[in-house]
GROMACS .gro file of C-alpha atoms in nm:
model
  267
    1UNK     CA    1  -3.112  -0.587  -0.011
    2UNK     CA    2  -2.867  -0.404  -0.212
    3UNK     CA    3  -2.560  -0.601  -0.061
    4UNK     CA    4  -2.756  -0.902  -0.142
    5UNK     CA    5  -2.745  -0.852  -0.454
    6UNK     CA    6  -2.419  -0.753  -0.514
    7UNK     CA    7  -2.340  -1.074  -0.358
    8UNK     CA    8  -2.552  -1.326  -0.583
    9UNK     CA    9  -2.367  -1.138  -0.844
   10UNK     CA   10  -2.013  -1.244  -0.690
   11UNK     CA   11  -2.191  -1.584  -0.675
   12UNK     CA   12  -2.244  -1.567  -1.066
   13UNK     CA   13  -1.960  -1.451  -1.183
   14UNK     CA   14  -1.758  -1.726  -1.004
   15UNK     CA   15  -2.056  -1.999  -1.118
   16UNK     CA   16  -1.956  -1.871  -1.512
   17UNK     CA   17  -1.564  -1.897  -1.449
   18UNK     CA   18  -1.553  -2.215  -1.297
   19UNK     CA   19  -1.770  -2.346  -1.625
   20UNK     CA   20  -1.490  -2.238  -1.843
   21UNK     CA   21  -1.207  -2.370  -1.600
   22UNK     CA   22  -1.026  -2.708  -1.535
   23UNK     CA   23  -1.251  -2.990  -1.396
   24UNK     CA   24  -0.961  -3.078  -1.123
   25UNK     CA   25  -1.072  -2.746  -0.933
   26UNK     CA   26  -1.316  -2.890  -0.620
   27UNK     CA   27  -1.449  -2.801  -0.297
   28UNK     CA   28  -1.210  -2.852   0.016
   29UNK     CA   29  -0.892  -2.846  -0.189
   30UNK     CA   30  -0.658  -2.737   0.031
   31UNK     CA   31  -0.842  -2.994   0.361
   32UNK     CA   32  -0.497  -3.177   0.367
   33UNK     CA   33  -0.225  -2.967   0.235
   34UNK     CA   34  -0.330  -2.641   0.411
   35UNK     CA   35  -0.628  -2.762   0.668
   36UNK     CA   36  -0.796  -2.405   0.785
   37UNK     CA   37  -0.716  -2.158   0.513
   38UNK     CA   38  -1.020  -2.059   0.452
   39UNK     CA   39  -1.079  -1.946   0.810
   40UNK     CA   40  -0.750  -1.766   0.740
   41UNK     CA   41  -0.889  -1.572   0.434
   42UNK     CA   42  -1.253  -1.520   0.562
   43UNK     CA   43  -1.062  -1.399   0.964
   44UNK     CA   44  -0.847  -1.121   0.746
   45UNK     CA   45  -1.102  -1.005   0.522
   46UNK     CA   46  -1.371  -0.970   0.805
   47UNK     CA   47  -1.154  -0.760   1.027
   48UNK     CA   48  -1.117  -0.524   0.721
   49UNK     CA   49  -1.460  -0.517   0.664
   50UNK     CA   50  -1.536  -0.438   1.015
   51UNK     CA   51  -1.288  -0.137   1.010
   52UNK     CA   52  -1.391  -0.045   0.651
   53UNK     CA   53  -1.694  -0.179   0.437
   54UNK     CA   54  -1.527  -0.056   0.138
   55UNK     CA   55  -1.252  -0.327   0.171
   56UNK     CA   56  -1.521  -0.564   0.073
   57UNK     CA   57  -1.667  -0.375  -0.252
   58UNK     CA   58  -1.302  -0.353  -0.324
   59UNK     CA   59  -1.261  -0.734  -0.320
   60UNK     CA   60  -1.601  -0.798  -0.518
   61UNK     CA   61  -1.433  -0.532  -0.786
   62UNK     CA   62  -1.123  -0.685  -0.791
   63UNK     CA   63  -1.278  -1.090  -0.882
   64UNK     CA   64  -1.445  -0.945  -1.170
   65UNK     CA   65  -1.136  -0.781  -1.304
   66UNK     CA   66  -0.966  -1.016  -1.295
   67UNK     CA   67  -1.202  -1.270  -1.365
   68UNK     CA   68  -1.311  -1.152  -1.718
   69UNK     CA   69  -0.970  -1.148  -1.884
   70UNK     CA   70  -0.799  -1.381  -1.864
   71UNK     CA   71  -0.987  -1.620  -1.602
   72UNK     CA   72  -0.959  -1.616  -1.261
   73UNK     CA   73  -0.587  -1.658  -1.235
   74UNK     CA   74  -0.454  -1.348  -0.989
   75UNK     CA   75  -0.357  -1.170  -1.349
   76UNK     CA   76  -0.435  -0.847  -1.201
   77UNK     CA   77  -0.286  -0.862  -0.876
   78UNK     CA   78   0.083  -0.887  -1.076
   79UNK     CA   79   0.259  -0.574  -1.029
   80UNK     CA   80   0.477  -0.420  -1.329
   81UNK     CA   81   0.842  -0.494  -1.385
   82UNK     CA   82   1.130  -0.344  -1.607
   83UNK     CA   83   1.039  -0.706  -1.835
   84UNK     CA   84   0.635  -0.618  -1.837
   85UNK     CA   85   0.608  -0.247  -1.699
   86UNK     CA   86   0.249  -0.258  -1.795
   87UNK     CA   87   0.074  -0.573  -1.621
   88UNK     CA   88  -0.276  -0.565  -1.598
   89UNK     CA   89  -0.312  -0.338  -1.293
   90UNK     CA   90  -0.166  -0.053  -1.446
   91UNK     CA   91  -0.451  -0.037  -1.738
   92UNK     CA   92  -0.643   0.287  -1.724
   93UNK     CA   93  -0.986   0.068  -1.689
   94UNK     CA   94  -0.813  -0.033  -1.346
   95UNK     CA   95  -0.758   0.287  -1.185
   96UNK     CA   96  -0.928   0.256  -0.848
   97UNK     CA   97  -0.868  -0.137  -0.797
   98UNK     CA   98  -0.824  -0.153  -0.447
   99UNK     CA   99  -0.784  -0.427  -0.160
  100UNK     CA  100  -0.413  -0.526  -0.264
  101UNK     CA  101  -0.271  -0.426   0.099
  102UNK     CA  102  -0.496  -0.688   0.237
  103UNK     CA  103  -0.480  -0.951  -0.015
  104UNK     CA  104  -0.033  -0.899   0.071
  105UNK     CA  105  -0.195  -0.922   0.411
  106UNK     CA  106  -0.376  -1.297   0.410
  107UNK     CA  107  -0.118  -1.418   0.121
  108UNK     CA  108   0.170  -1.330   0.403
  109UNK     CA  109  -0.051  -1.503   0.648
  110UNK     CA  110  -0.125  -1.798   0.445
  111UNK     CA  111   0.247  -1.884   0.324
  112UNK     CA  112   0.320  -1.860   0.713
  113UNK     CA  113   0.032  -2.142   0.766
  114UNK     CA  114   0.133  -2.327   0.474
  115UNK     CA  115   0.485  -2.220   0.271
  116UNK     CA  116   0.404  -2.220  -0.136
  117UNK     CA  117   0.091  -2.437  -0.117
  118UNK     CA  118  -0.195  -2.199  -0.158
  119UNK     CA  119  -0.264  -1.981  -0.511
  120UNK     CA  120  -0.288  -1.614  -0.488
  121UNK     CA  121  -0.593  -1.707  -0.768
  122UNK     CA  122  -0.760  -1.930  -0.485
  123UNK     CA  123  -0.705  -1.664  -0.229
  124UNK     CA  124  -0.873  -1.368  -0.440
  125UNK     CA  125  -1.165  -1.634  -0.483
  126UNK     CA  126  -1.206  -1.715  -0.101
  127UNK     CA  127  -1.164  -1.326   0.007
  128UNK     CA  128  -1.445  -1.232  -0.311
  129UNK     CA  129  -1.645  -1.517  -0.170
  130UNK     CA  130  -1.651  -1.395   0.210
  131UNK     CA  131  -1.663  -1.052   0.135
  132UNK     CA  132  -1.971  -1.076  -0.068
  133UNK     CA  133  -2.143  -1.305   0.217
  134UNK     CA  134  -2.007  -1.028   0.446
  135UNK     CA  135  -2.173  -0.786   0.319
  136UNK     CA  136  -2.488  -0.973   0.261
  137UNK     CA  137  -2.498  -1.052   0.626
  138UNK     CA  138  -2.463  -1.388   0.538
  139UNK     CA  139  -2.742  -1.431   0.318
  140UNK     CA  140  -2.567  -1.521   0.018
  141UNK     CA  141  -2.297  -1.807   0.068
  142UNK     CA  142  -2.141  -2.072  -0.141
  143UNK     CA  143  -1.878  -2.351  -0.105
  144UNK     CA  144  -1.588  -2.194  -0.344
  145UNK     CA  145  -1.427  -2.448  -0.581
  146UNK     CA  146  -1.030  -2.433  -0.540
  147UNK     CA  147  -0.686  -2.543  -0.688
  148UNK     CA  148  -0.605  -2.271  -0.930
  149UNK     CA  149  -0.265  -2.172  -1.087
  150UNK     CA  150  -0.120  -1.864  -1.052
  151UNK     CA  151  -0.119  -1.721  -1.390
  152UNK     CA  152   0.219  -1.538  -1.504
  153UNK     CA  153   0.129  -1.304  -1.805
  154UNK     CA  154  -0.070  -1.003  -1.743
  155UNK     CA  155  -0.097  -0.734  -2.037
  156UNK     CA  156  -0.257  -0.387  -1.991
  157UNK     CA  157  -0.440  -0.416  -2.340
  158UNK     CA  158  -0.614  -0.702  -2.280
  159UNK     CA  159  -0.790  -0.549  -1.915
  160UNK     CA  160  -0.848  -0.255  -2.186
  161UNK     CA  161  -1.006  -0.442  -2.453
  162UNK     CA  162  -1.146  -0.698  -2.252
  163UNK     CA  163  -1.318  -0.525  -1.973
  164UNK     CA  164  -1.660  -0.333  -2.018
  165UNK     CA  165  -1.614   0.023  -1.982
  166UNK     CA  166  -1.854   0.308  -1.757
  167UNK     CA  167  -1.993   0.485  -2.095
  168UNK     CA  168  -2.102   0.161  -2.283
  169UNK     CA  169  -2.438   0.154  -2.426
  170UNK     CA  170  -2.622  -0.193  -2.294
  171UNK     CA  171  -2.589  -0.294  -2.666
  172UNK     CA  172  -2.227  -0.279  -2.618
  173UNK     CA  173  -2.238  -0.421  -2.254
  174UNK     CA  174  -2.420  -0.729  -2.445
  175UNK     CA  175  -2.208  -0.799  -2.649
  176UNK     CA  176  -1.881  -0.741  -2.455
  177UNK     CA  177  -2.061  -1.023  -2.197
  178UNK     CA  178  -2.124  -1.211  -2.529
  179UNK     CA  179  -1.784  -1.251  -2.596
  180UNK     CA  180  -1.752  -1.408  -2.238
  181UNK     CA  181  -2.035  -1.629  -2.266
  182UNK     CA  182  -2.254  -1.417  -2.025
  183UNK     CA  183  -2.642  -1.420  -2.088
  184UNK     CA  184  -2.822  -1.116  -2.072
  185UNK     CA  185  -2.983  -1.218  -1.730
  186UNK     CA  186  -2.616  -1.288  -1.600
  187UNK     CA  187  -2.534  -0.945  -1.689
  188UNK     CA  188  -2.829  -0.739  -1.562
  189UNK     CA  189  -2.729  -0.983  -1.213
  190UNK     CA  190  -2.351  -0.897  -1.245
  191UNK     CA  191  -2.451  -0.528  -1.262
  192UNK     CA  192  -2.598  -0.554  -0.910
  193UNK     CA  193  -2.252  -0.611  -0.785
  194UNK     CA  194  -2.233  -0.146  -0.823
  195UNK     CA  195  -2.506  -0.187  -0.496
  196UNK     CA  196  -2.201  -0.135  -0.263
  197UNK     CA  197  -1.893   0.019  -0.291
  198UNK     CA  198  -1.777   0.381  -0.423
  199UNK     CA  199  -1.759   0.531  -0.794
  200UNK     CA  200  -1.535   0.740  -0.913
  201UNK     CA  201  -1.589   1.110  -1.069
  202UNK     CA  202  -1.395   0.992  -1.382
  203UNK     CA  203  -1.653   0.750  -1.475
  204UNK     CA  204  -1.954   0.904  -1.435
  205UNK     CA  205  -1.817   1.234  -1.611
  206UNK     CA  206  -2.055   1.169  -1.919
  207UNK     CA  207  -2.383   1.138  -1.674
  208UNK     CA  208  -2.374   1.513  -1.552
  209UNK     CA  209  -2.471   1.583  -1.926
  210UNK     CA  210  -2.725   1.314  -1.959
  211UNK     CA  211  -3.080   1.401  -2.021
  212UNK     CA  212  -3.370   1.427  -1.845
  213UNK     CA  213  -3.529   1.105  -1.958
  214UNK     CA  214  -3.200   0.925  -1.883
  215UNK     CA  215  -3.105   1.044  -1.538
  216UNK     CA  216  -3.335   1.264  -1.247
  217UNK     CA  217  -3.228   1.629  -1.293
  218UNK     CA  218  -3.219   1.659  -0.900
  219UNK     CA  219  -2.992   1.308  -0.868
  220UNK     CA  220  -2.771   1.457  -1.149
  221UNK     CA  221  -2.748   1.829  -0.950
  222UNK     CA  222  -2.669   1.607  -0.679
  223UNK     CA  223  -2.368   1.402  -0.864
  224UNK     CA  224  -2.224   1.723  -1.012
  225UNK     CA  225  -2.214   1.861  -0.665
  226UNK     CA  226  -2.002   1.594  -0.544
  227UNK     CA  227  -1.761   1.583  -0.849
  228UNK     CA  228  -1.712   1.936  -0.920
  229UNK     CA  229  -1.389   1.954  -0.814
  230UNK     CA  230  -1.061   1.736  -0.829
  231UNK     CA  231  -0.882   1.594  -1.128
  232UNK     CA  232  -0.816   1.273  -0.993
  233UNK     CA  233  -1.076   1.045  -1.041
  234UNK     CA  234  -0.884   0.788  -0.707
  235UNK     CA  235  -0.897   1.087  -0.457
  236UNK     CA  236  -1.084   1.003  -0.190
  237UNK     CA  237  -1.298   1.327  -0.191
  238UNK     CA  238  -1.363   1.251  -0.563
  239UNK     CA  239  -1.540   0.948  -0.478
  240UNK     CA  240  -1.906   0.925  -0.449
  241UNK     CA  241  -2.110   0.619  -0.278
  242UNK     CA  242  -2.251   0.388  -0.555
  243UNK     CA  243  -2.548   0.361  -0.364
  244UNK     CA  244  -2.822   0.643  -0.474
  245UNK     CA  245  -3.049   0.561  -0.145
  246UNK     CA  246  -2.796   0.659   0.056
  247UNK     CA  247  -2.785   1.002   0.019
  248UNK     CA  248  -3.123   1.109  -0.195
  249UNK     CA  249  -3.479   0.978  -0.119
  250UNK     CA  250  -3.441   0.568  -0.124
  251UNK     CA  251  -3.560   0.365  -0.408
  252UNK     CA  252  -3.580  -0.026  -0.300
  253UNK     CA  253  -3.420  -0.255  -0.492
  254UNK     CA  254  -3.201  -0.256  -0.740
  255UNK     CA  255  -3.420  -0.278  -1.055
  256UNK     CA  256  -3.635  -0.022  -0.979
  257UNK     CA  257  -3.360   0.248  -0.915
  258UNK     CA  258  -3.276   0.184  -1.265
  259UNK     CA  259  -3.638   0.209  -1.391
  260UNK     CA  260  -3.646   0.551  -1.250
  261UNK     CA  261  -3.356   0.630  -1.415
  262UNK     CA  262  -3.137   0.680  -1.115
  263UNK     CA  263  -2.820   0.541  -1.163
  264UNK     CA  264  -2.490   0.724  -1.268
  265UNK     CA  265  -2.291   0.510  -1.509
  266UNK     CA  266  -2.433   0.493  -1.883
  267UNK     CA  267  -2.484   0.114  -1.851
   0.00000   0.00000   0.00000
């Protein structure tokens, strides 16, 4: 159930870009210039899967980073250089994006298919797409809309002003979405996508504070437990699973964990 979700919330977030994107993107793109790549992409990113399901919370994290600044372009996946040491992936709201091995991995596999035809943008959308049907067991699954450019400016101030941070208040987190032209139900949707993956210590700092009527005493004993120690909020033993049920008495759904106040970012 939780996958699910996080995976109609891939589904949304890609529904809103393409809205706001060129009308010459369309299903089957690439059918004659690079017949197969999407078998490419979905092969690679269900082999990581298989040999860790954090590869495809990783992937679902990365669309929406990228997604929300600047559009899904492949902004994020730009690494810095001596002309723009600080690209979008070295922002401090991006500490933690993962999954770039494996998106060097299909890209490298792709140009060997099919030399400069494919996007990295269109590749980050295929790999979101499968790894969010992946993990849904293939209950959530959509035809992806393709033929994106690459873009070529990435800033670390606009991930930082543009993406919603852990500690915003849902009066913040609606108007940040606002600004995007997310509805409220898109958000509380999009916020399903935190059903898999890890969180990290350095976000949830604020939580182990909270009160009563805002988070279960025993869940918070339980979160300040696991980040007591460790400075670095990427360290793999600073990194809790996202997903409450998994280690304290289960909750179903989504919704409801929230109603009983049992969920560790403010928002």
């Amino acid at each position: 159930m939780m996958r699910t979700v996080a995976a109609v919330a891939v589904a949304v977030l890609l529904a809103a870009a393409v809205a706001a994107e060129a009308s010459s993107l369309k299903v089957g793109y690439y059918d004659k210039s690079c017949r197969g790549v999407e078998n490419v992409v979905k092969w690679h990113v269900a082999r990581a899967i298989k040999a860790n399901r954090k590869s495809g919370a990783a992937l679902v994290r990365l669309i929406f980073h990228d997604c929300f600044v600047r559009g899904c372009d492949a902004s994020v996946l730009l690494d810095p250089t001596p002309e723009n040491p600080n690209t979008e992936k070295t922002a401090p709201i991006n500490i933690g994006l993962a999954a770039f091995d494996l998106l060097d991995d299909i890209k490298s596999a792709v140009e060997d298919r099919c030399p400069g035809v494919v996007s990295c943008a269109d590749i980050l959308i295929f790999a979101a797409r499968d790894a969010a049907s992946l993990l849904s067991n293939g209950h959530v699954h959509f035809d992806a809309l393709a033929g994106r450019l690459d873009g070529v400016h990435s800033h670390a101030a606009e991930a930082q002003q543009d993406l919603p941070d852990s500690t915003f208040t849902i009066a913040e987190l609606i108007q940040n979405f606002k600004r995007k032209n997310f509805t409220i139900e898109e958000l509380v949707i999009l916020s399903g996508a935190h059903a898999v993956g890890v969180g990290h210590c350095s976000s949830l700092r604020a939580r182990l504070t909270a009160p009563a009527d805002q988070i279960l005493p025993a869940y918070r004993g339980l979160l300040a437990g696991k980040c007591a120690k460790g400075p670095d909020p990427i360290v793999p033993n600073n990194i809790r699973d996202e997903d409450a049920g998994a280690v304290a008495a289960a909750v179903p759904g989504f919704l409801p964990k929230l109603r009983k106040v049992k969920d560790f970012l403010d928002n």
